[in-house]
Short mmCIF file of C-alpha atoms in Angstrom, two decimals:
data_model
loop_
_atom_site.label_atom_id
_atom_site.label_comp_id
_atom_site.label_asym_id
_atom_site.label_seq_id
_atom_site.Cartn_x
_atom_site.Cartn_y
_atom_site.Cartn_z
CA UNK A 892 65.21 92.42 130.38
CA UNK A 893 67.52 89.81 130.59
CA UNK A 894 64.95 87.04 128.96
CA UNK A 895 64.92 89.96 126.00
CA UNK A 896 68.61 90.44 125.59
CA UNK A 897 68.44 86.80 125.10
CA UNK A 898 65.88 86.18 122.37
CA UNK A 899 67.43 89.32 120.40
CA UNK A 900 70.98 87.88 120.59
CA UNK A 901 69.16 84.65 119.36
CA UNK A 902 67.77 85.98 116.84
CA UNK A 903 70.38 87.51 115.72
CA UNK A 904 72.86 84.44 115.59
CA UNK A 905 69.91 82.64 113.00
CA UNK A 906 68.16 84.94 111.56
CA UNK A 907 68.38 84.13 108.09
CA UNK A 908 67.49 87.73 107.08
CA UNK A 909 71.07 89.56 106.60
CA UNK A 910 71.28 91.83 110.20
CA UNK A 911 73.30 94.62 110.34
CA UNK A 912 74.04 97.48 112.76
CA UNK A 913 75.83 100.61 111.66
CA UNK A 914 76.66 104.58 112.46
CA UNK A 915 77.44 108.06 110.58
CA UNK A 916 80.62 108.47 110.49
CA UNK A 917 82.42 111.65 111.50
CA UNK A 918 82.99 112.39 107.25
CA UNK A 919 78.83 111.55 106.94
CA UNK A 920 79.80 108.05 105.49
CA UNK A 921 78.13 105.21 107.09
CA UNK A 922 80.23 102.43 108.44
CA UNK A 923 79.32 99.01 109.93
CA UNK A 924 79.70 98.46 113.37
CA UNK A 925 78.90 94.48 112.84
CA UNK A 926 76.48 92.19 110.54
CA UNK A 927 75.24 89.00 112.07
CA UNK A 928 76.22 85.22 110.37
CA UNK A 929 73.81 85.03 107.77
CA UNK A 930 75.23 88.46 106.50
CA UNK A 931 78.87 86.93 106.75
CA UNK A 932 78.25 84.11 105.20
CA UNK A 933 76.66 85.67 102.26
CA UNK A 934 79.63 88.16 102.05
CA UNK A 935 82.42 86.01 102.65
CA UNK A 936 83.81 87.76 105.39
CA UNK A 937 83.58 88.55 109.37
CA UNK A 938 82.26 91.24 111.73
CA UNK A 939 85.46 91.44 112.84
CA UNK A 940 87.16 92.11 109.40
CA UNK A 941 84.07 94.42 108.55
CA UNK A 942 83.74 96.75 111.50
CA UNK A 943 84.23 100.65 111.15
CA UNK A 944 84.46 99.96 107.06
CA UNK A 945 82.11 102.12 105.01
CA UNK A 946 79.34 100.75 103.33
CA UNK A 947 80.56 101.95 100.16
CA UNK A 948 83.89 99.60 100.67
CA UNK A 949 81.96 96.69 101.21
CA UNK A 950 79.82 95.96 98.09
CA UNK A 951 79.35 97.72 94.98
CA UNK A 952 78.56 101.27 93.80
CA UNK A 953 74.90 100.29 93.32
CA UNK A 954 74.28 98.56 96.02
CA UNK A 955 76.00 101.14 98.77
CA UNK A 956 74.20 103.82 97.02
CA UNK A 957 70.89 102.46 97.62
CA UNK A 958 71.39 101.26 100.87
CA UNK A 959 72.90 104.67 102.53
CA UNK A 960 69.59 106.58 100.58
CA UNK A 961 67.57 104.24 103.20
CA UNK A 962 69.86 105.42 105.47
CA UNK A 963 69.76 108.88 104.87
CA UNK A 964 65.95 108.80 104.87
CA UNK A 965 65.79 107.23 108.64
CA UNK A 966 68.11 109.86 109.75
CA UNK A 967 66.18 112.53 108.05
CA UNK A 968 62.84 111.16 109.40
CA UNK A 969 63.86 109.45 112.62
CA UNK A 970 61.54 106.88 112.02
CA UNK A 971 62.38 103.44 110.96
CA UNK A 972 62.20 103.27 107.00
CA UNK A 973 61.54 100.20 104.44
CA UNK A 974 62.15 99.79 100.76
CA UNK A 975 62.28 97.40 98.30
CA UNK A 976 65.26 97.41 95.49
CA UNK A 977 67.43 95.48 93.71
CA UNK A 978 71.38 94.24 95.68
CA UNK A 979 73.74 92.20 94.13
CA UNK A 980 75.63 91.75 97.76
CA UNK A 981 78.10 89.82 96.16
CA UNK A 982 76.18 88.03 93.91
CA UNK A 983 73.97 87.78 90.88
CA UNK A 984 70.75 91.24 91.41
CA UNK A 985 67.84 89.90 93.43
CA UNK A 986 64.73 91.71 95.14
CA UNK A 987 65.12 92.72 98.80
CA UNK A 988 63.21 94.42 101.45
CA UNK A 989 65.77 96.86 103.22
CA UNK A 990 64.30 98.35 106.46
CA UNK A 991 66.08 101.00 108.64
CA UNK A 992 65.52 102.20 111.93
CA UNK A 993 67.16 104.59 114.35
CA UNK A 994 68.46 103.80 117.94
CA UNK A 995 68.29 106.53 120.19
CA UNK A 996 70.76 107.41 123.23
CA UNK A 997 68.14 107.04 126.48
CA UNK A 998 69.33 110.37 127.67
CA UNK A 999 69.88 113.01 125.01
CA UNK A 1000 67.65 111.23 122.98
CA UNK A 1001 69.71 111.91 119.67
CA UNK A 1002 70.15 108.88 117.31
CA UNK A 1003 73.57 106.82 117.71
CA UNK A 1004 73.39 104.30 115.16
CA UNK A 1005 70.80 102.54 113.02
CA UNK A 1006 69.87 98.72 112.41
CA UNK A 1007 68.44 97.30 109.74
CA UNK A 1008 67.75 94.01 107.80
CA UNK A 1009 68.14 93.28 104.40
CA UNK A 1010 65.32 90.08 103.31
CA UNK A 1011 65.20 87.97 100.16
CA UNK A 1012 62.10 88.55 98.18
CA UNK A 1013 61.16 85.39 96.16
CA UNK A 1014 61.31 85.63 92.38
CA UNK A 1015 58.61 84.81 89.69
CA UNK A 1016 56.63 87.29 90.41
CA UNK A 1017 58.65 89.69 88.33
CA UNK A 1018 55.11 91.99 86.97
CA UNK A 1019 53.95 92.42 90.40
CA UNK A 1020 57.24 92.73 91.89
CA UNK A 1021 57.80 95.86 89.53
CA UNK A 1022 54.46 97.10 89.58
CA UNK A 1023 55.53 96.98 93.60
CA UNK A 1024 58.34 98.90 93.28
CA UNK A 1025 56.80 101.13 91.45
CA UNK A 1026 54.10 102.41 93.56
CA UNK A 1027 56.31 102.33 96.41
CA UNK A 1028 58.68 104.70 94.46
CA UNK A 1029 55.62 106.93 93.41
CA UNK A 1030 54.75 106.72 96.93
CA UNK A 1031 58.42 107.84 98.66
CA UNK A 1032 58.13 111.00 95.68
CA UNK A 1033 54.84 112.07 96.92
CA UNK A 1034 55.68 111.76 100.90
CA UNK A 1035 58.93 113.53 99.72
CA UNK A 1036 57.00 116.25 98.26
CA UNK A 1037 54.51 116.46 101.19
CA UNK A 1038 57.96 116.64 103.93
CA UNK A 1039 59.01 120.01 101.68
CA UNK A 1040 55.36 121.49 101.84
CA UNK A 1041 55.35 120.63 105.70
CA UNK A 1042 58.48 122.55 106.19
CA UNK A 1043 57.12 125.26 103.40
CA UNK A 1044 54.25 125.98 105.23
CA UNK A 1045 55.96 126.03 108.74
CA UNK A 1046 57.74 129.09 107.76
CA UNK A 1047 55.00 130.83 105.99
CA UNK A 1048 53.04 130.69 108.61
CA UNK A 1049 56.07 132.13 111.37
CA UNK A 1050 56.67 134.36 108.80
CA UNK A 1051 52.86 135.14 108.48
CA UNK A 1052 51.47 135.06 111.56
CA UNK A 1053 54.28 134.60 114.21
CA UNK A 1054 56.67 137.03 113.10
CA UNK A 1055 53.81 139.78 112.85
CA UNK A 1056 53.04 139.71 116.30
CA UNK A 1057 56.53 140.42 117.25
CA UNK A 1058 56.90 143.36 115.16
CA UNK A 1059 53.71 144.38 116.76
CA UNK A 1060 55.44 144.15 120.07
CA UNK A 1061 58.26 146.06 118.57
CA UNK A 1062 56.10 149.26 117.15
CA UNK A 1063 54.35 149.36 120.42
CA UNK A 1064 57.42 149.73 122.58
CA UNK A 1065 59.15 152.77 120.44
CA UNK A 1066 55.71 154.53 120.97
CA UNK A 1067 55.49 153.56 124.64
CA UNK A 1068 59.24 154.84 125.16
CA UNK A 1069 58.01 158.45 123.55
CA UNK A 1070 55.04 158.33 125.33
CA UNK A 1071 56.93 157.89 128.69
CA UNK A 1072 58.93 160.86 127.85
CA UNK A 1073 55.68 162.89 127.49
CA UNK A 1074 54.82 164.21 130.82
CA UNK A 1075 51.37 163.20 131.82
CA UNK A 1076 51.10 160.35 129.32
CA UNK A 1077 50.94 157.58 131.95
CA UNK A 1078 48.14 156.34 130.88
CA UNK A 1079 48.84 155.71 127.17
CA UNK A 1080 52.19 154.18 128.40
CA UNK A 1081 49.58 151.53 130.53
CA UNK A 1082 47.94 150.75 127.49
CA UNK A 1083 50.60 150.01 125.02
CA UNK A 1084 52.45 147.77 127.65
CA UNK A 1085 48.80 145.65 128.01
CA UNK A 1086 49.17 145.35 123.74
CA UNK A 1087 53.00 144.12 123.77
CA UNK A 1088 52.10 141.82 126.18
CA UNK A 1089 49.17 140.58 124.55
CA UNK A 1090 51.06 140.35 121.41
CA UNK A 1091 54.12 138.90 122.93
CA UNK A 1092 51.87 136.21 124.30
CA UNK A 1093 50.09 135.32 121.23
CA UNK A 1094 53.54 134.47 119.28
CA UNK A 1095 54.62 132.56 122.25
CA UNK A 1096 51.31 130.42 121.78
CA UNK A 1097 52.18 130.39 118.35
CA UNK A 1098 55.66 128.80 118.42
CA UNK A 1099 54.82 126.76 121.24
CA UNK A 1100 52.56 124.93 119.12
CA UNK A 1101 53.96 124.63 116.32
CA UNK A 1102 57.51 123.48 117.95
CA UNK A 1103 55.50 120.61 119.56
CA UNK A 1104 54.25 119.72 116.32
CA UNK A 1105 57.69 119.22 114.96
CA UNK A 1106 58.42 116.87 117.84
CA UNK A 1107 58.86 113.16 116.97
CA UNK A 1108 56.31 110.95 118.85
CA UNK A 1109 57.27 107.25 119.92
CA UNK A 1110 54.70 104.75 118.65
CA UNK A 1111 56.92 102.39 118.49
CA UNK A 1112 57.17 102.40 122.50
CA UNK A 1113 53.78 103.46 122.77
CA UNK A 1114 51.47 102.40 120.71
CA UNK A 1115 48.93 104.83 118.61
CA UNK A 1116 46.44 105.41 121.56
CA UNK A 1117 48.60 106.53 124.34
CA UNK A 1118 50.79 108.38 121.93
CA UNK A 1119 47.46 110.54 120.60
CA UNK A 1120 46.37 110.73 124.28
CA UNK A 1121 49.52 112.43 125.28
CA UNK A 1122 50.12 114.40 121.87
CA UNK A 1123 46.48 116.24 122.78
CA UNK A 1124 47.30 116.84 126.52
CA UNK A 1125 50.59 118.57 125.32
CA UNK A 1126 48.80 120.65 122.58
CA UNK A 1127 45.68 121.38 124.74
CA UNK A 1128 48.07 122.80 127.29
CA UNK A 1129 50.26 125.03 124.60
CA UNK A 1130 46.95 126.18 122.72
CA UNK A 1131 44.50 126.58 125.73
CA UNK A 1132 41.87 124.14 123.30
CA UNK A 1133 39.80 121.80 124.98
CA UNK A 1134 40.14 118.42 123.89
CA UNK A 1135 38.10 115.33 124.67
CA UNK A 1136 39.00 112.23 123.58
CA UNK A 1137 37.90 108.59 123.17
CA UNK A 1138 40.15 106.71 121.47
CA UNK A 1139 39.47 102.46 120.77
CA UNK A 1140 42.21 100.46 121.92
CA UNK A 1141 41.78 98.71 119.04
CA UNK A 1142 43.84 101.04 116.60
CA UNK A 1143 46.98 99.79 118.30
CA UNK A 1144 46.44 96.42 116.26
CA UNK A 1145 46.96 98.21 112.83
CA UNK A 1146 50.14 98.21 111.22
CA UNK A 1147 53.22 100.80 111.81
CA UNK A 1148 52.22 102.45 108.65
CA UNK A 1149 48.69 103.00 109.64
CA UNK A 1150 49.41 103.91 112.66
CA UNK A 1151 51.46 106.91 111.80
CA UNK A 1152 48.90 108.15 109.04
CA UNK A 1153 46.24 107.63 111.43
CA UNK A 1154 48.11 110.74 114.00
CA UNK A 1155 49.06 112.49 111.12
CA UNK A 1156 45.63 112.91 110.18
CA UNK A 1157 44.85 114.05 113.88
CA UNK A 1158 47.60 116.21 114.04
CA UNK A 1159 47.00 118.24 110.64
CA UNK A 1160 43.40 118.45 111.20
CA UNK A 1161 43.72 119.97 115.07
CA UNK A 1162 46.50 122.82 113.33
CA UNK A 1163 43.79 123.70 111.04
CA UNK A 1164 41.21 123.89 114.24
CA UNK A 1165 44.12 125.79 116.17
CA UNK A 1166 45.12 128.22 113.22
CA UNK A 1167 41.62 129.03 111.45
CA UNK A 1168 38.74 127.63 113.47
CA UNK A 1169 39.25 130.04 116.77
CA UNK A 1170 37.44 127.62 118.20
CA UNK A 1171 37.92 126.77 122.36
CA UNK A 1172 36.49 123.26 122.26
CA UNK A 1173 37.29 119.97 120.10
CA UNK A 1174 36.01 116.76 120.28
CA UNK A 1175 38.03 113.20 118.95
CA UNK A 1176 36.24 110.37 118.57
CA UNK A 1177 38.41 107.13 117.24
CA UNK A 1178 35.84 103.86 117.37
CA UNK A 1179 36.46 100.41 116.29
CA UNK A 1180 33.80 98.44 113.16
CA UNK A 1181 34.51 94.80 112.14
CA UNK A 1182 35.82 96.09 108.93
CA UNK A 1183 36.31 99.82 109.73
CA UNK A 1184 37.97 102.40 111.96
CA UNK A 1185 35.58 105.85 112.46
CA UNK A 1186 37.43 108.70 113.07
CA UNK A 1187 35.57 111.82 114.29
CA UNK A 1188 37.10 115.17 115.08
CA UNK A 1189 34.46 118.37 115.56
CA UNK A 1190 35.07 122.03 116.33
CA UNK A 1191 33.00 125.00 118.11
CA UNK A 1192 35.01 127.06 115.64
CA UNK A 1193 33.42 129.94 113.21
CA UNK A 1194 33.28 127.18 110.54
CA UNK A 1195 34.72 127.44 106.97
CA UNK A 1196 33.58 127.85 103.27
CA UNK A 1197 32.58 124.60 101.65
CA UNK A 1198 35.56 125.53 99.39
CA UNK A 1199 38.40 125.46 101.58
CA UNK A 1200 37.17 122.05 102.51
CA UNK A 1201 38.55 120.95 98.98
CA UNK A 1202 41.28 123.46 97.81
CA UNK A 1203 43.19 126.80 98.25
CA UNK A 1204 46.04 127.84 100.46
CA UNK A 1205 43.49 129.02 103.33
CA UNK A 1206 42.76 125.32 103.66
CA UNK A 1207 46.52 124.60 103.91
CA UNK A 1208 48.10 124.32 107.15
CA UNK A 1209 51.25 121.66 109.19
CA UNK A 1210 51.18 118.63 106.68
CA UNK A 1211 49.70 120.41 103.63
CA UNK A 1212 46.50 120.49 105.78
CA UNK A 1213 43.58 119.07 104.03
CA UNK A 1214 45.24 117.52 100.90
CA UNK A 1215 47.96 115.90 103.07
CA UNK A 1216 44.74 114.09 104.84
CA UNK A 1217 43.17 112.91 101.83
CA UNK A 1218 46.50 111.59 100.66
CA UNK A 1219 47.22 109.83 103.65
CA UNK A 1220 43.53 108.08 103.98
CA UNK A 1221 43.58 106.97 100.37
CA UNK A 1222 46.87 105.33 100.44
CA UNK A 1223 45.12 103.27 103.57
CA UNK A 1224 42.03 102.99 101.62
CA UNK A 1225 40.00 104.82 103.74
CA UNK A 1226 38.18 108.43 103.00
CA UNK A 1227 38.01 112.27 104.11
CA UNK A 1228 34.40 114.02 104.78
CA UNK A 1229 34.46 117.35 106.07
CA UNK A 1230 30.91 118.97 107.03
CA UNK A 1231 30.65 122.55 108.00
CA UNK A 1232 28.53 125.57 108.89
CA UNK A 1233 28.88 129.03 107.01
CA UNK A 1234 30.93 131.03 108.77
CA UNK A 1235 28.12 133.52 109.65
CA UNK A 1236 26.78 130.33 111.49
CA UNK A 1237 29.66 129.53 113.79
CA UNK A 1238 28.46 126.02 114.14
CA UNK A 1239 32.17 124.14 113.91
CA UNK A 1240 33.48 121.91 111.62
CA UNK A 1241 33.12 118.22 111.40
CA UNK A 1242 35.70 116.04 109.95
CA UNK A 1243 34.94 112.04 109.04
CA UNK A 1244 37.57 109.85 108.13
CA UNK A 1245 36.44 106.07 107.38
CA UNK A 1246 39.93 103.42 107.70
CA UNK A 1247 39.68 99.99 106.46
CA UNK A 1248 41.16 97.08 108.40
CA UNK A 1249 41.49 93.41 108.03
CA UNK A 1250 41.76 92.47 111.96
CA UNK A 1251 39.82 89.75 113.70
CA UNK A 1252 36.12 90.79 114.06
CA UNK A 1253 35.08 90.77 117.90
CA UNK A 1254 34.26 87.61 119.28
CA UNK A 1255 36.67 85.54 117.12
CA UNK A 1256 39.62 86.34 119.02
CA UNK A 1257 41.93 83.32 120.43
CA UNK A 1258 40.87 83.51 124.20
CA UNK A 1259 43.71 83.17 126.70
CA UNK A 1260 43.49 81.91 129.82
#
């Protein structure tokens, strides 16, 4: 730990990216809590003379307005966040790659301030540095979009599903109290309490799962395979599904990015086997090519229309479902095949996801010793 502490505080005395480390403020402003040398030398001014000042006092209008939307989106997402935009900082408007992430207190596990960098692009590349910017801000629309559908669909489906249950539960009990207070009636009384507990016990399932699904998993700490390891052992123990899987170790060599599409595309596709397939068994296959990733998840489920495979809001679930998968795979590159039975046949769905990658083919790795 102490070798760590080291290199960071190294690193941060000569970086020549411009460091920074900063907090939400009581009044939701964000203030600096210091910037490393590089940053102070480029400002003209201290960490000292800078600390607890708002971003918005340190630099212009444009700048502080595009730097606390990065900051807004990492505390929205809890997940580290990176854009590129143009700063003056004090000087003449360049191209820079801002990236945010959250720090979280070990205990409570709530975020208690962010850090972030702020890196010269080089110039003369000014038609593919727009072109750049602009896919990345067509890209930040449509993931905006998809985060409103997610939380769209979240309450349909408690509203839907969940909250019908309870009301169930809620009918059941009036008409077991009056049948209680019919002599000789014990009988019916029996019965209703065996549906509001059935019921009761559905919506529990029900929120269970989807409450798990909201929480944040730590790739960063864990890489993607032990994260999707321990993401299906929690949601095969809130949904009663059986869940094999066989994951490459591999997939923790792609990038951050692909990482977190790569679980998205897990997640969203076992909600759809949880909340349509009524299926007891799935299977997740994750194995490594020279040039590809295979991903392979199948169902013992009733199956599903060839149509919902492609549109409709049955085929929407968490994450916009199906179109949220498709989205995700072809901003890696990769591609979405889903195969399925009638549902007469109950034979399960199938669903094939091909991911690019540019890593080292086997046997051309640097061998240690």
């Amino acid at each position: 730990m102490a070798s760590e502490e080291a290199c960071d505080k190294l690193y941060w005395m000569h970086a020549p990216e411009f460091l920074f480390r900063m907090r939400a403020s009581h009044t939701g402003r964000f203030v600096y809590e210091s910037i490393n040398p590089a940053f102070e030398r480029l400002l003209g001014t201290s960490s000292e003379n800078i600390r607890d000042k708002a971003v918005s006092d340190c630099m212009s209008a444009g700048d502080a307005k595009s730097i606390c939307a990065s900051c807004d989106a990492c505390l929205a997402d809890g997940e580290p966040v990176r854009c590129r935009h143009r700063l003056a900082l004090g000087g003449p408007q360049r191209n820079f790659e801002t990236t945010v992430a959250p720090v979280r207190d070990p205990v409570s596990g709530s975020i208690v301030r962010l850090v972030g960098s702020h890196r010269a692009i080089k110039e003369g590349r000014d038609a593919v540095e727009t072109a750049t910017r602009r896919v990345s801000a067509n890209r930040s629309v449509r993931l905006l979009s998809l985060q409103e559908e997610v939380q769209q669909r979240i309450a349909s489906d408690l509203h839907d599903s969940t909250c019908q249950h309870l009301i169930a539960a809620s009918l059941n009990v009036m008409r077991m109290r009056r049948a209680i207070h019919d002599a000789g009636h014990a009988d019916t009384a029996e019965s209703l309490c065996d549906e509001v507990d059935a019921s009761i016990d559905q919506a529990l399932r029900e929120i269970r799962a989807f409450t798990y699904l909201l929480h944040p998993k730590n790739l960063l700490a864990d890489g993607l395979k032990i994260t999707i390891e321990q993401f299906v052992d929690g949601f095969s123990a809130r949904t009663s599904l059986k869940v094999d899987v066989e994951i490459a170790p591999e997939v923790d060599e792609l990038s951050y990015e692909g990482q977190r599409s790569v679980l998205r595309v897990i997640q969203e596709a076992l909600t759809n086997v949880f909340r349509h397939a009524k299926a007891t068994e799935v299977k997740i296959a994750l194995e490594a090519t020279d040039t590809h990733f295979k991903l392979r998840i199948s169902d013992n489920g009733r199956g599903m229309l060839v149509g919902q495979a492609r549109s409709g809001p049955k085929a929407m679930s968490f994450g916009v479902g199906i179109p949220a998968m498709r989205v995700r795979l072809q901003q890696m590159g990769g591609a979405l095949e889903i195969r399925s039975s009638s549902a007469t046949e109950r034979r399960g769905t199938t669903l094939c996801a091909v991911i690019p990658h540019s890593l080292p083919r086997k046997g051309t790795r640097c061998q240690q010793h």
